[in-house]
Coordinates of C-alpha atoms in Angstrom, one line a residue:
X218 CA -13.6 -26.8 88.5
X219 CA -16.2 -27.1 85.8
X220 CA -13.6 -26.8 83.0
X221 CA -11.8 -29.9 84.2
X222 CA -15.1 -31.9 84.1
X223 CA -16.5 -30.5 80.7
X224 CA -14.3 -32.5 78.3
X225 CA -15.1 -35.8 79.9
X226 CA -18.8 -34.9 80.1
X227 CA -18.8 -33.9 76.4
X228 CA -17.3 -37.2 75.4
X229 CA -19.8 -39.2 77.5
X230 CA -22.8 -37.3 76.2
X231 CA -21.6 -37.9 72.7
X232 CA -21.2 -41.6 73.2
X233 CA -24.7 -41.9 74.7
X234 CA -26.2 -39.7 72.0
X235 CA -24.5 -41.6 69.1
X236 CA -25.4 -45.0 70.5
X237 CA -28.3 -46.9 69.0
X238 CA -31.4 -47.0 71.2
X239 CA -33.2 -49.5 69.0
X240 CA -32.7 -53.1 70.1
X241 CA -33.7 -56.3 68.5
X242 CA -37.4 -57.1 68.4
X243 CA -36.9 -59.7 71.0
X244 CA -35.7 -57.1 73.6
X245 CA -38.3 -54.4 73.1
X246 CA -40.5 -53.7 76.1
X247 CA -39.0 -56.3 78.4
X248 CA -38.0 -56.4 82.1
X249 CA -34.6 -57.7 83.1
X250 CA -33.5 -58.7 86.6
X251 CA -30.0 -59.4 87.7
X252 CA -27.1 -59.2 90.1
X253 CA -24.0 -57.1 90.0
X254 CA -20.6 -57.5 91.6
X255 CA -18.3 -54.5 91.9
X256 CA -18.9 -51.1 90.4
X257 CA -21.1 -48.9 92.6
X258 CA -21.5 -51.6 95.3
X259 CA -19.9 -54.8 96.4
X260 CA -23.0 -56.6 95.5
X261 CA -26.3 -55.3 94.1
X262 CA -29.7 -56.2 92.7
X263 CA -30.6 -54.9 89.2
X264 CA -34.1 -54.0 87.9
X265 CA -34.0 -52.9 84.3
X266 CA -36.7 -51.8 81.8
X267 CA -35.7 -52.3 78.2
X268 CA -37.6 -50.7 75.3
X269 CA -37.0 -49.5 71.8
X270 CA -36.1 -46.2 73.3
X271 CA -33.2 -47.6 75.3
X272 CA -33.1 -48.9 78.8
X273 CA -33.4 -47.6 82.4
X274 CA -31.5 -49.5 85.1
X275 CA -32.1 -49.3 88.8
X276 CA -29.4 -50.9 91.0
X277 CA -29.8 -51.3 94.7
X278 CA -26.7 -52.5 96.5
X279 CA -24.4 -52.2 99.5
X280 CA -20.7 -51.9 100.2
X281 CA -20.6 -53.5 103.7
X282 CA -24.2 -53.8 105.0
X283 CA -24.0 -50.5 106.9
X284 CA -25.0 -48.5 103.8
X285 CA -27.4 -48.5 100.9
X286 CA -26.4 -47.7 97.4
X287 CA -29.0 -46.7 94.8
X288 CA -28.2 -45.9 91.2
X289 CA -30.5 -45.0 88.3
X290 CA -29.0 -44.9 84.8
X291 CA -30.3 -44.4 81.3
X292 CA -28.4 -46.6 78.9
X293 CA -28.1 -47.2 75.1
X294 CA -26.4 -49.9 73.2
X295 CA -23.8 -49.3 70.5
X296 CA -23.9 -51.9 67.7
X297 CA -26.0 -55.0 67.6
X298 CA -25.8 -58.8 67.8
X299 CA -25.1 -60.9 70.8
X300 CA -22.1 -58.9 71.9
X301 CA -22.6 -55.1 72.1
X302 CA -21.2 -52.0 73.7
X303 CA -23.2 -50.1 76.3
X304 CA -23.0 -46.4 77.4
X305 CA -25.1 -44.6 79.9
X306 CA -25.5 -41.6 82.2
X307 CA -27.2 -41.3 85.6
X308 CA -27.0 -40.6 89.3
X309 CA -25.8 -42.7 92.2
X310 CA -26.6 -42.1 95.8
X311 CA -25.0 -43.7 98.8
X312 CA -26.3 -43.4 102.3
X313 CA -24.0 -44.7 105.1
X314 CA -25.1 -45.6 108.6
X315 CA -22.0 -46.0 110.7
X316 CA -22.2 -46.8 114.4
X317 CA -21.9 -43.8 116.7
X318 CA -21.7 -41.3 113.9
X319 CA -24.2 -39.3 111.9
X320 CA -25.6 -40.6 108.6
X321 CA -23.4 -39.8 105.6
X322 CA -24.8 -39.2 102.1
X323 CA -23.2 -38.8 98.7
X324 CA -24.7 -37.8 95.4
X325 CA -22.5 -38.9 92.4
X326 CA -22.8 -38.5 88.6
X327 CA -22.3 -41.8 87.0
X328 CA -21.4 -42.8 83.4
X329 CA -21.1 -46.5 82.8
X330 CA -19.2 -47.7 79.7
X331 CA -18.9 -51.4 78.9
X332 CA -20.3 -54.3 77.0
X333 CA -23.0 -57.0 77.2
X334 CA -23.0 -60.5 75.9
X335 CA -26.3 -62.4 75.3
X336 CA -25.0 -66.0 75.7
X337 CA -28.5 -67.6 75.7
X338 CA -31.9 -66.4 74.7
X339 CA -32.8 -64.7 78.0
X340 CA -29.4 -64.6 79.7
X341 CA -26.8 -61.7 79.6
X342 CA -23.3 -61.2 81.1
X343 CA -21.9 -57.7 81.3
X344 CA -18.8 -55.8 82.3
X345 CA -18.4 -52.1 82.7
X346 CA -16.3 -49.3 84.1
X347 CA -18.4 -46.7 85.8
X348 CA -16.8 -43.3 85.6
X349 CA -18.0 -41.4 88.7
X350 CA -17.7 -37.8 89.9
X351 CA -19.0 -36.7 93.3
X352 CA -21.6 -33.8 93.1
X353 CA -22.4 -33.4 96.8
X354 CA -21.4 -35.0 100.0
X355 CA -22.4 -35.0 103.7
X356 CA -19.7 -36.7 105.6
X357 CA -20.3 -38.8 108.8
X358 CA -18.0 -36.5 110.7
X359 CA -19.9 -33.2 111.2
X360 CA -16.5 -31.3 111.6
X361 CA -15.2 -32.6 108.2
X362 CA -16.3 -30.0 105.7
X363 CA -14.0 -31.1 102.9
X364 CA -15.7 -30.6 99.5
X365 CA -16.2 -33.6 97.2
X366 CA -13.2 -34.7 95.1
X367 CA -13.1 -33.1 91.7
X368 CA -11.6 -36.1 89.9
X369 CA -13.3 -38.8 88.0
X370 CA -13.1 -42.2 89.7
X371 CA -13.4 -45.4 87.6
X372 CA -15.1 -48.4 89.3
X373 CA -15.1 -51.7 87.4
X374 CA -18.0 -54.1 87.8
X375 CA -19.7 -57.2 86.3
X376 CA -23.3 -58.3 86.1
X377 CA -25.6 -61.1 85.1
X378 CA -29.1 -60.3 83.8
X379 CA -32.1 -62.4 83.1
X380 CA -34.9 -61.2 80.7
X381 CA -38.5 -62.0 81.8

């Protein structure tokens, strides 16, 4: 099981490690707020802290208003300028509240890869593919003891961010 995951994890860690944490002077120590569509939720709100060390993103979203999706990711940029690549690693938790069933919970490793475009001074558009692998799961059906899937699941998404 771990052998199937190790090559992908090694590539992702290398991408994040080789990426450039230093951003332009304009972006050091800033807060960014935004909205996401797709990816780890149908719609989500983004809070991001950007510094010369990289960035930490917290995304709170939902798939269908009977669940809460929370993702925390450390990201770095690759390259510079107005158009740059972004790579990150983090965790994603989903808590589902279905009617007449127990609460379901999933913990997922998340590795977003994508790009970001600064189209105006404080405005950014981004697109990414989040590579996800379930780590632990508690299904809503108490009799369903199926372990988490061992495959990596890509989820594409887009975002808009505003720097404050």
